[in-house]
mmCIF file of C-alpha atoms in Angstrom:
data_model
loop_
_atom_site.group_PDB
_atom_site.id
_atom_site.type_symbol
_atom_site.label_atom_id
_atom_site.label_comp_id
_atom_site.label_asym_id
_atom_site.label_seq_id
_atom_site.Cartn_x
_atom_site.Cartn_y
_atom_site.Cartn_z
ATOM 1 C CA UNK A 11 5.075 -8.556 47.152
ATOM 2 C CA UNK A 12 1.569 -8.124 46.560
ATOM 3 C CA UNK A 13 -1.055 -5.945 44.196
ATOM 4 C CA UNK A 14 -4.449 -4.748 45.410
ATOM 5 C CA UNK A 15 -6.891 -4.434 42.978
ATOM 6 C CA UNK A 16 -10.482 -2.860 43.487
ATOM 7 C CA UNK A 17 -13.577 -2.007 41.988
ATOM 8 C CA UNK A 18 -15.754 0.719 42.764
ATOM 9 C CA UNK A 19 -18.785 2.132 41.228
ATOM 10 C CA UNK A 20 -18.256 5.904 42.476
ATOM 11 C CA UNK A 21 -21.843 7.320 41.624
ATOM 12 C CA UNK A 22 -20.462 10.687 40.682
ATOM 13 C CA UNK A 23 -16.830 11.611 41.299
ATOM 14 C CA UNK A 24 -17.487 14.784 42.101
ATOM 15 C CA UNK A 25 -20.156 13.573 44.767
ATOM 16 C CA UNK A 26 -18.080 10.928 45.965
ATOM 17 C CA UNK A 27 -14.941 13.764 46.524
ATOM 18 C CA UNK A 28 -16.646 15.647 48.956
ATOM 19 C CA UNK A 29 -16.749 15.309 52.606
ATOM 20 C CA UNK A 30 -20.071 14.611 53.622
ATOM 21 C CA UNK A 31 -19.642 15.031 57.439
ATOM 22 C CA UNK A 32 -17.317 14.793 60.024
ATOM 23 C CA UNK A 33 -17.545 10.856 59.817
ATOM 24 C CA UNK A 34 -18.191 10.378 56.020
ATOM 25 C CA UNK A 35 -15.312 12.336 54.518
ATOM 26 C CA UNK A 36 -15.488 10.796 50.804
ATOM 27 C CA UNK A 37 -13.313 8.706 48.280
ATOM 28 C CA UNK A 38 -10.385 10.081 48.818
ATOM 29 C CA UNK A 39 -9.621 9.704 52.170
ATOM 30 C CA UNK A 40 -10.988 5.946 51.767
ATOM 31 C CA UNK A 41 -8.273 6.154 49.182
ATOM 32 C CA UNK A 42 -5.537 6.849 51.523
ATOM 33 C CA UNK A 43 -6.220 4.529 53.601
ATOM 34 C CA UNK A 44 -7.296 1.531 50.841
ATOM 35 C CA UNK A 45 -3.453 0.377 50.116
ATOM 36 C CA UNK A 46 -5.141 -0.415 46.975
ATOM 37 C CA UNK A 47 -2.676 -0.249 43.878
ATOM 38 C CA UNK A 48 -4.922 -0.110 41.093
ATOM 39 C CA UNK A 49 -8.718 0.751 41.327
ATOM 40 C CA UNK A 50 -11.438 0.440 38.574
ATOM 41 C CA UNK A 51 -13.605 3.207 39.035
ATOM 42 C CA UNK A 52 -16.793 2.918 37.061
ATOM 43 C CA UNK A 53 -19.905 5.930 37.050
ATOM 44 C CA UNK A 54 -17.801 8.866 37.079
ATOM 45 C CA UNK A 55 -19.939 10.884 35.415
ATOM 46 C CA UNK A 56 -17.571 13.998 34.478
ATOM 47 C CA UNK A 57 -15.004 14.494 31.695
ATOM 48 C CA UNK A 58 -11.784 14.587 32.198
ATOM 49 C CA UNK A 59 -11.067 18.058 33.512
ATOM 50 C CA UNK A 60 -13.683 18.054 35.740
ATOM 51 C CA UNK A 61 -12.535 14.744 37.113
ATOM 52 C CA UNK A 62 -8.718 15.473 37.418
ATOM 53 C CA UNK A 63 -10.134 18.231 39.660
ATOM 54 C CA UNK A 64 -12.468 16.280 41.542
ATOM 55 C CA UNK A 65 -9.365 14.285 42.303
ATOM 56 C CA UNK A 66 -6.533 16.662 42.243
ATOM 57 C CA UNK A 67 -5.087 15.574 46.154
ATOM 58 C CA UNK A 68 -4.759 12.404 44.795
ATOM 59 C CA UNK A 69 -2.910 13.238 42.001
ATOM 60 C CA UNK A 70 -0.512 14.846 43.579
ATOM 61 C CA UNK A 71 0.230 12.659 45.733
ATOM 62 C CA UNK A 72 1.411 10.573 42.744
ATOM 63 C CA UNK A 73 -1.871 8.802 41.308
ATOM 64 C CA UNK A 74 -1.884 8.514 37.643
ATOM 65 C CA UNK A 75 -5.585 8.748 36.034
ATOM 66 C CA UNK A 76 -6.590 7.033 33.149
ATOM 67 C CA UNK A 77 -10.115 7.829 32.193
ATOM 68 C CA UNK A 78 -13.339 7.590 28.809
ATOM 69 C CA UNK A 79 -15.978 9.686 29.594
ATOM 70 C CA UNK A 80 -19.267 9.360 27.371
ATOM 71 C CA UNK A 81 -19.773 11.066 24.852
ATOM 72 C CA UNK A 82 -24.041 11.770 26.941
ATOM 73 C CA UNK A 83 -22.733 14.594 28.886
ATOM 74 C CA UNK A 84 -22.891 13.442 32.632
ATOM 75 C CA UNK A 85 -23.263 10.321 32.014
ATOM 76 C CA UNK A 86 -21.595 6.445 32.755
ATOM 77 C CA UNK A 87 -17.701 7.043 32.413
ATOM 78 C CA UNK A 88 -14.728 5.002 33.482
ATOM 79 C CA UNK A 89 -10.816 4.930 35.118
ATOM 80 C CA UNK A 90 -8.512 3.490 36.393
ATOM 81 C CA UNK A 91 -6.424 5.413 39.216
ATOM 82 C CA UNK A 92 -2.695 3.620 39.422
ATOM 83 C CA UNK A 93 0.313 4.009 41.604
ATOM 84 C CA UNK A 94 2.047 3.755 38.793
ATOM 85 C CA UNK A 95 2.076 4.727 35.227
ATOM 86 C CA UNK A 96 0.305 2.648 32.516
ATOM 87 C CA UNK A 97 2.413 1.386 29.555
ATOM 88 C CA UNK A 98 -0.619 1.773 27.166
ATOM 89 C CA UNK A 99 -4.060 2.625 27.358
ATOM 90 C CA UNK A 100 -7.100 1.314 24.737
ATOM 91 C CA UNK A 101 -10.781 2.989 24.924
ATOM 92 C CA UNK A 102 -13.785 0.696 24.319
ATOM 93 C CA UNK A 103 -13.562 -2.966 22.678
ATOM 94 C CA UNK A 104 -13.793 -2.509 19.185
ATOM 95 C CA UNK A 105 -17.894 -1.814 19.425
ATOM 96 C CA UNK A 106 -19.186 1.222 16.630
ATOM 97 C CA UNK A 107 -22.311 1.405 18.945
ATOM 98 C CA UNK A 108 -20.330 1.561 22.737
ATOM 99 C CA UNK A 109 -16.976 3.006 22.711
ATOM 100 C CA UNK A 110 -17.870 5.787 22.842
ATOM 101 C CA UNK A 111 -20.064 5.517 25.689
ATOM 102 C CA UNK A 112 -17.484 5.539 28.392
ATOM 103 C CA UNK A 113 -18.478 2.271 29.554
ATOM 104 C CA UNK A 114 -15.072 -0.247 28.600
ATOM 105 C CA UNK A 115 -11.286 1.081 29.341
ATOM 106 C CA UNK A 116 -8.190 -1.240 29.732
ATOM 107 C CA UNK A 117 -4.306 -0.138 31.134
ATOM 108 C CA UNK A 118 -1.142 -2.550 30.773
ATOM 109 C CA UNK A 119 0.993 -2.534 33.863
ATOM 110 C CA UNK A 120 4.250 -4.350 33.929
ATOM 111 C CA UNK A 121 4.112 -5.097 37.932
ATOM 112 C CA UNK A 122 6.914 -6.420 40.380
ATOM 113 C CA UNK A 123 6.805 -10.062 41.171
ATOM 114 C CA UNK A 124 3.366 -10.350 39.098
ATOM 115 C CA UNK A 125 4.541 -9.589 35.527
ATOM 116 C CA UNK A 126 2.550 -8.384 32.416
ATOM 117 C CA UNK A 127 -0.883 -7.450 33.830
ATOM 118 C CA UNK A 128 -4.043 -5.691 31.429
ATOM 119 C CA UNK A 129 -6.772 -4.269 34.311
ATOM 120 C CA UNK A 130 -9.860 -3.156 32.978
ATOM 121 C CA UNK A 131 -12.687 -1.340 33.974
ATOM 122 C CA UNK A 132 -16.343 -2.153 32.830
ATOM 123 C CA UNK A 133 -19.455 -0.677 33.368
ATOM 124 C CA UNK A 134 -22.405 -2.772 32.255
ATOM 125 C CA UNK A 135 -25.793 -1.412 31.006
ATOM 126 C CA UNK A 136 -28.306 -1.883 33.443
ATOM 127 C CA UNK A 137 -30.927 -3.336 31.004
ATOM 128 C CA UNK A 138 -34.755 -3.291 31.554
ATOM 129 C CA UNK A 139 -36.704 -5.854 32.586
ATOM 130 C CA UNK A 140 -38.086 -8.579 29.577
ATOM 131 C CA UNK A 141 -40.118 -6.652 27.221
ATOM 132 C CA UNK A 142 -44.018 -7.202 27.223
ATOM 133 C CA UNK A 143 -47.139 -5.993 25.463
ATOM 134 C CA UNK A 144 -47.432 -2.678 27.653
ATOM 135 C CA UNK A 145 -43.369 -1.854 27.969
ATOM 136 C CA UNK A 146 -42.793 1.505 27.267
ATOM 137 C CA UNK A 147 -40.336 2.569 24.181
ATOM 138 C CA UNK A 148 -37.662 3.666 26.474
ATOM 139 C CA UNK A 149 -38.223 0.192 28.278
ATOM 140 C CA UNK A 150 -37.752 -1.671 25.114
ATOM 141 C CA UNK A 151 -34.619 -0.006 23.812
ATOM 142 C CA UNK A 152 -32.782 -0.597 26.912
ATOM 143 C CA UNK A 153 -33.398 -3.953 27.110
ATOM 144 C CA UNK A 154 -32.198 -4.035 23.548
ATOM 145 C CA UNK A 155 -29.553 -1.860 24.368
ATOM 146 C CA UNK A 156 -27.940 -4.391 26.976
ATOM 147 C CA UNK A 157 -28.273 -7.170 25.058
ATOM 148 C CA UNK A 158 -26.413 -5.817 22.262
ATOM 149 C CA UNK A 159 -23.699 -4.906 24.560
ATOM 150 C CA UNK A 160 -23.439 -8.548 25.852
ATOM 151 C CA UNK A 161 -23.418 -9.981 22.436
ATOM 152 C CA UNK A 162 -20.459 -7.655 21.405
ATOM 153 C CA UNK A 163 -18.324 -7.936 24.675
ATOM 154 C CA UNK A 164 -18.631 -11.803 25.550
ATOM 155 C CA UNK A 165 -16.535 -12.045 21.883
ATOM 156 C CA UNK A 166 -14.151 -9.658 23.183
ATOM 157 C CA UNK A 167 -13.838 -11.842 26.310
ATOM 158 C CA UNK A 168 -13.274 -14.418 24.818
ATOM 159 C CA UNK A 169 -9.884 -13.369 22.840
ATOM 160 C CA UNK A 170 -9.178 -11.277 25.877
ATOM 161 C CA UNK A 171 -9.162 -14.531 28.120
ATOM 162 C CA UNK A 172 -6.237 -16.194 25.778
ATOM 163 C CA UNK A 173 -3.978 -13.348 26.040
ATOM 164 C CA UNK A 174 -0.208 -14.492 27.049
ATOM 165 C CA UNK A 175 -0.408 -12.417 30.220
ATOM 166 C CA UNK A 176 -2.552 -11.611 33.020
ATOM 167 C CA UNK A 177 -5.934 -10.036 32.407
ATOM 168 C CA UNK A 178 -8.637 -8.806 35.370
ATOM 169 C CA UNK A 179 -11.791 -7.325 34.005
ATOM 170 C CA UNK A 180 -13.266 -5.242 36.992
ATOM 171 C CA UNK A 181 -16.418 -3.632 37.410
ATOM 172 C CA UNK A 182 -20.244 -2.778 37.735
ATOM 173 C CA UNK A 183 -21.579 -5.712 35.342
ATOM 174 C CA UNK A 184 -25.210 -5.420 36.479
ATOM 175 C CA UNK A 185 -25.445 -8.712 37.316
ATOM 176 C CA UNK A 186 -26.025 -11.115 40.018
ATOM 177 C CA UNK A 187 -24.624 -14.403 38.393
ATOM 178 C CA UNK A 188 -26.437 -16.656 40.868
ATOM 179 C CA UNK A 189 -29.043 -17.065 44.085
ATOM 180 C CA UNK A 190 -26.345 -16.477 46.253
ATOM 181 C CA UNK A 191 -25.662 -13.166 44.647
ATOM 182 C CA UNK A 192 -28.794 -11.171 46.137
ATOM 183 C CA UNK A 193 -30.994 -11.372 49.085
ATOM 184 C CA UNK A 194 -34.125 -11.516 47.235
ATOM 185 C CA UNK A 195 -33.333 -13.177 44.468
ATOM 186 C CA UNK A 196 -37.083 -15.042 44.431
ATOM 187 C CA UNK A 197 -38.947 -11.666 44.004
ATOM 188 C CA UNK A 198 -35.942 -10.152 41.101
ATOM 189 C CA UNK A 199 -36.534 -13.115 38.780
ATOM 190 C CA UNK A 200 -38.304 -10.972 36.103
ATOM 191 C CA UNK A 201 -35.808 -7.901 36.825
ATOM 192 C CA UNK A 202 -32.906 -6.596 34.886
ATOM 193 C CA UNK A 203 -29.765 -7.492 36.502
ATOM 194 C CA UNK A 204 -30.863 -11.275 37.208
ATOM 195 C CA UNK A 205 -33.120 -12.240 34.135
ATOM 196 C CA UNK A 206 -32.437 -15.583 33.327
ATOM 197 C CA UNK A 207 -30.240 -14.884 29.991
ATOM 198 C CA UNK A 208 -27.791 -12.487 31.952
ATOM 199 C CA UNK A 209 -27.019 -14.944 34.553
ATOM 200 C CA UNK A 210 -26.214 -17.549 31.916
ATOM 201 C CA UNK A 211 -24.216 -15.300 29.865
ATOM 202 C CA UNK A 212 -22.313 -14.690 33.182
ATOM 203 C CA UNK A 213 -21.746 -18.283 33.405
ATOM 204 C CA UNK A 214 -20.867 -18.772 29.737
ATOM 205 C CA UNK A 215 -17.691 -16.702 30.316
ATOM 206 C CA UNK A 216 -17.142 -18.654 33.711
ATOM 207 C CA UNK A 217 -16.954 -21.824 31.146
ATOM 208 C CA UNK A 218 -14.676 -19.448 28.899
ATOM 209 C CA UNK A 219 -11.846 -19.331 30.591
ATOM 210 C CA UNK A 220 -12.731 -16.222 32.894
ATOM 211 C CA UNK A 221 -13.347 -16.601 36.818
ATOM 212 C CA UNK A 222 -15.599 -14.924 39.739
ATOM 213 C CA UNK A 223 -12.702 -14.075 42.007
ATOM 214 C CA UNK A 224 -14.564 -13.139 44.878
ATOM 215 C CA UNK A 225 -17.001 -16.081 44.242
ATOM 216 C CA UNK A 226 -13.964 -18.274 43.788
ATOM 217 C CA UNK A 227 -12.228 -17.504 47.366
ATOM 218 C CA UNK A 228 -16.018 -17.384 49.103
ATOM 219 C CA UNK A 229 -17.877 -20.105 47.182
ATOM 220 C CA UNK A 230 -20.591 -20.306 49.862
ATOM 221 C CA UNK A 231 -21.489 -17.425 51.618
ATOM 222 C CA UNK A 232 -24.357 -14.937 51.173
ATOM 223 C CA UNK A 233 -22.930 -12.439 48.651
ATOM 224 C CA UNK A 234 -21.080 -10.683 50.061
ATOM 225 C CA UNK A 235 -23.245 -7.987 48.568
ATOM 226 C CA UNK A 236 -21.833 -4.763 46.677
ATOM 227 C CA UNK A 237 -24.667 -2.715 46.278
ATOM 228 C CA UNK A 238 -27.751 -1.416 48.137
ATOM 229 C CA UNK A 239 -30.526 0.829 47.391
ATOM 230 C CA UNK A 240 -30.386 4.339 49.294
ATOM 231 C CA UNK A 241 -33.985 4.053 49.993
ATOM 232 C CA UNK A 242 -35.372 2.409 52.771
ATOM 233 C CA UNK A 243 -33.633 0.119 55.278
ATOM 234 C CA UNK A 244 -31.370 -1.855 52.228
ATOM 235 C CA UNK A 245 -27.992 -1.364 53.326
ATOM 236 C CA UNK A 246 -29.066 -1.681 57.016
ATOM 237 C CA UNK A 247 -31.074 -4.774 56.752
ATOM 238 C CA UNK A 248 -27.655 -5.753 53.878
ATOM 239 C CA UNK A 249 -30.358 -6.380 51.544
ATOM 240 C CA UNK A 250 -28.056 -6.052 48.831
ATOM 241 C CA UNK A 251 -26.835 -7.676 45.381
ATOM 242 C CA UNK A 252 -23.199 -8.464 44.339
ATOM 243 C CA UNK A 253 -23.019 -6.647 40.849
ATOM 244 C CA UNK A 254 -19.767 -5.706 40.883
ATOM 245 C CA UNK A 255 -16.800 -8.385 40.618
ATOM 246 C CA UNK A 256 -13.673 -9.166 39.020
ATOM 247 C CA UNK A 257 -13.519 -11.592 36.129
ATOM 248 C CA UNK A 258 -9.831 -12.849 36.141
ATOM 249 C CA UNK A 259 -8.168 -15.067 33.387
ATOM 250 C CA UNK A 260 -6.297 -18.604 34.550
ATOM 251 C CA UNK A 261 -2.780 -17.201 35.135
ATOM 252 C CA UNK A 262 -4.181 -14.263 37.318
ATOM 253 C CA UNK A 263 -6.458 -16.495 39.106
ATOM 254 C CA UNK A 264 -4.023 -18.731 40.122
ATOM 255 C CA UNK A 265 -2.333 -15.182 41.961
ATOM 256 C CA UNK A 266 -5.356 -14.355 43.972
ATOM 257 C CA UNK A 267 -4.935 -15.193 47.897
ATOM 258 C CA UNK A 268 -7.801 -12.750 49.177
ATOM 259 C CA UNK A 269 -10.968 -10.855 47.983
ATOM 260 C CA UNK A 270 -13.060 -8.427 50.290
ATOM 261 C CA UNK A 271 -15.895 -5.905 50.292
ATOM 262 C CA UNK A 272 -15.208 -2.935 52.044
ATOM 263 C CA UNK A 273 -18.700 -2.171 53.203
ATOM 264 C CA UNK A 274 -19.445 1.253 54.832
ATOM 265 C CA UNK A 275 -19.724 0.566 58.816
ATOM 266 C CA UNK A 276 -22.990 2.344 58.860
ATOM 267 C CA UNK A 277 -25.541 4.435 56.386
ATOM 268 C CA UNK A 278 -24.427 7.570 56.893
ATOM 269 C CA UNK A 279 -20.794 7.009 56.232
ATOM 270 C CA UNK A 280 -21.266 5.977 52.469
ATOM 271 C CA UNK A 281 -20.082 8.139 50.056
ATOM 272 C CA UNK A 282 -21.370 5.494 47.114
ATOM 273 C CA UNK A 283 -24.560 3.119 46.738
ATOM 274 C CA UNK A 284 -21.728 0.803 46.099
ATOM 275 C CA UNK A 285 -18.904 -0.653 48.031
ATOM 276 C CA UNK A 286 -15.339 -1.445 46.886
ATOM 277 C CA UNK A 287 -14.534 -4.858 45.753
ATOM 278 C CA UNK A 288 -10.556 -5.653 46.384
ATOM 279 C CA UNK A 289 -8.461 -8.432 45.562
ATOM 280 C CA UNK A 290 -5.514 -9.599 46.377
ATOM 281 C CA UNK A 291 -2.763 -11.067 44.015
ATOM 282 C CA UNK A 292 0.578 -12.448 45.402
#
């Protein structure tokens, strides 16, 4: 028996919900069709009421919904949607500044033929670029802002990563770890998401005990990218960068036997600037 994991930055579940056109009819009906298990839904962007709704079909057909929103109305927010119940569910990783920013939840699952499994769902800040003489204030503090937030969560990582069962940390970690990781990775050097600190804080928790999955099971190809720009010709030329991943401890890793993106066949049928990440653990 199997469990499907994926990760997907939904850009507004309420936006994501709705059918766009007859050929883009939204998350759920990619839901249906996923077989996914669990999935690590990062940018809702809604409290809890407002999401429930936003995903009522689902829950009726038996989803559970395990959600933080932030306490900046409209703002970040995470979940994780499960075919079956959680055992427990913690908010945030012990941070005064962040939990209650709806950007860190974790769910214990005791699974068939897989065992004691913690799946959490991350969203990253997205940073600002290295602060010079003529940044702007708002610039500053949210370059500031993520580094704080890396500080803080690589500790938690690293007593996460030595828990006595398996642990997947899924999600929209606003960063490309390595060339590989986006198309134009010469002219995003001085850019937020693959500044030169980020990518080696990436790979300090790839020393840690944590690994890339998808990275792990594709070592060389290009990306495969999980996020384009809407403007211009980005997701048509797959100009893209792979930002969101799952970072699994030792005993998962050694379960994983695929990882895919499920990229949108064309434009017009995304309901996301992101695509779902999956993974496969036997």
């Amino acid at each position: 028996m199997t469990t499907s994991i994926t990760t997907i930055n939904v850009n507004g579940i309420r936006a994501a919900t709705k059918q766009r056109s007859e050929i883009n009819p939204g998350f759920l009906s990619w839901l249906d069709a996923s077989g996914a298990d669990i999935v690590l839904m990062q940018e809702i962007r809604a409290d809890t009421e407002q999401a429930e709704a936003a995903l009522g079909p689902a829950l009726d057909a038996g989803w559970h919904l395990s959600m933080t929103e932030s306490v900046v109305k409209g703002h970040a927010g995470v979940g994780v949607l499960s075919r079956s119940a959680p055992q427990a569910v913690r908010v945030g990783f012990g941070s005064k500044e962040f939990d209650a920013t709806g950007r860190y939840l974790e769910a214990d699952f005791d699974v068939p033929d897989l065992g004691s499994l913690t799946a959490a769902s991350l969203y990253l800040p997205k940073g600002a670029a290295e602060p010079t003489p003529s940044a702007t204030e708002k610039e500053t503090a949210k370059f500031a802002e993520k580094k704080r937030f890396l500080g803080e969560f690589g500790e938690y990582l690293a007593g996460a990563a030595r828990r006595r069962r398996h642990v997947v940390v899924g999600g929209d970690w606003n960063i490309a770890p390595a060339e590989l990781d986006i198309k134009n990775w010469k002219g995003n050097l001085k850019n937020p998401g693959f500044l030169p600190h980020e990518r080696e804080w990436v790979g300090a928790r790839l020393e840690s005990g944590w690994s890339d999955v998808v990275r792990d099971l594709h070592p060389a190809v290009e990306g495969p990218y999980s996020w384009w720009s809407w403007r211009g010709k980005a997701f048509d030329n797959d100009s893209g960068w792979r930002i969101d991943y799952q970072l699994a401890n030792r005993s998962l890793r050694r379960r994983a036997v695929k990882a895919f993106v499920d990229r949108a066949d064309s434009y017009d049928r995304r309901w996301s600037d992101h695509a779902p990440v999956t993974v496969i653990y036997h």
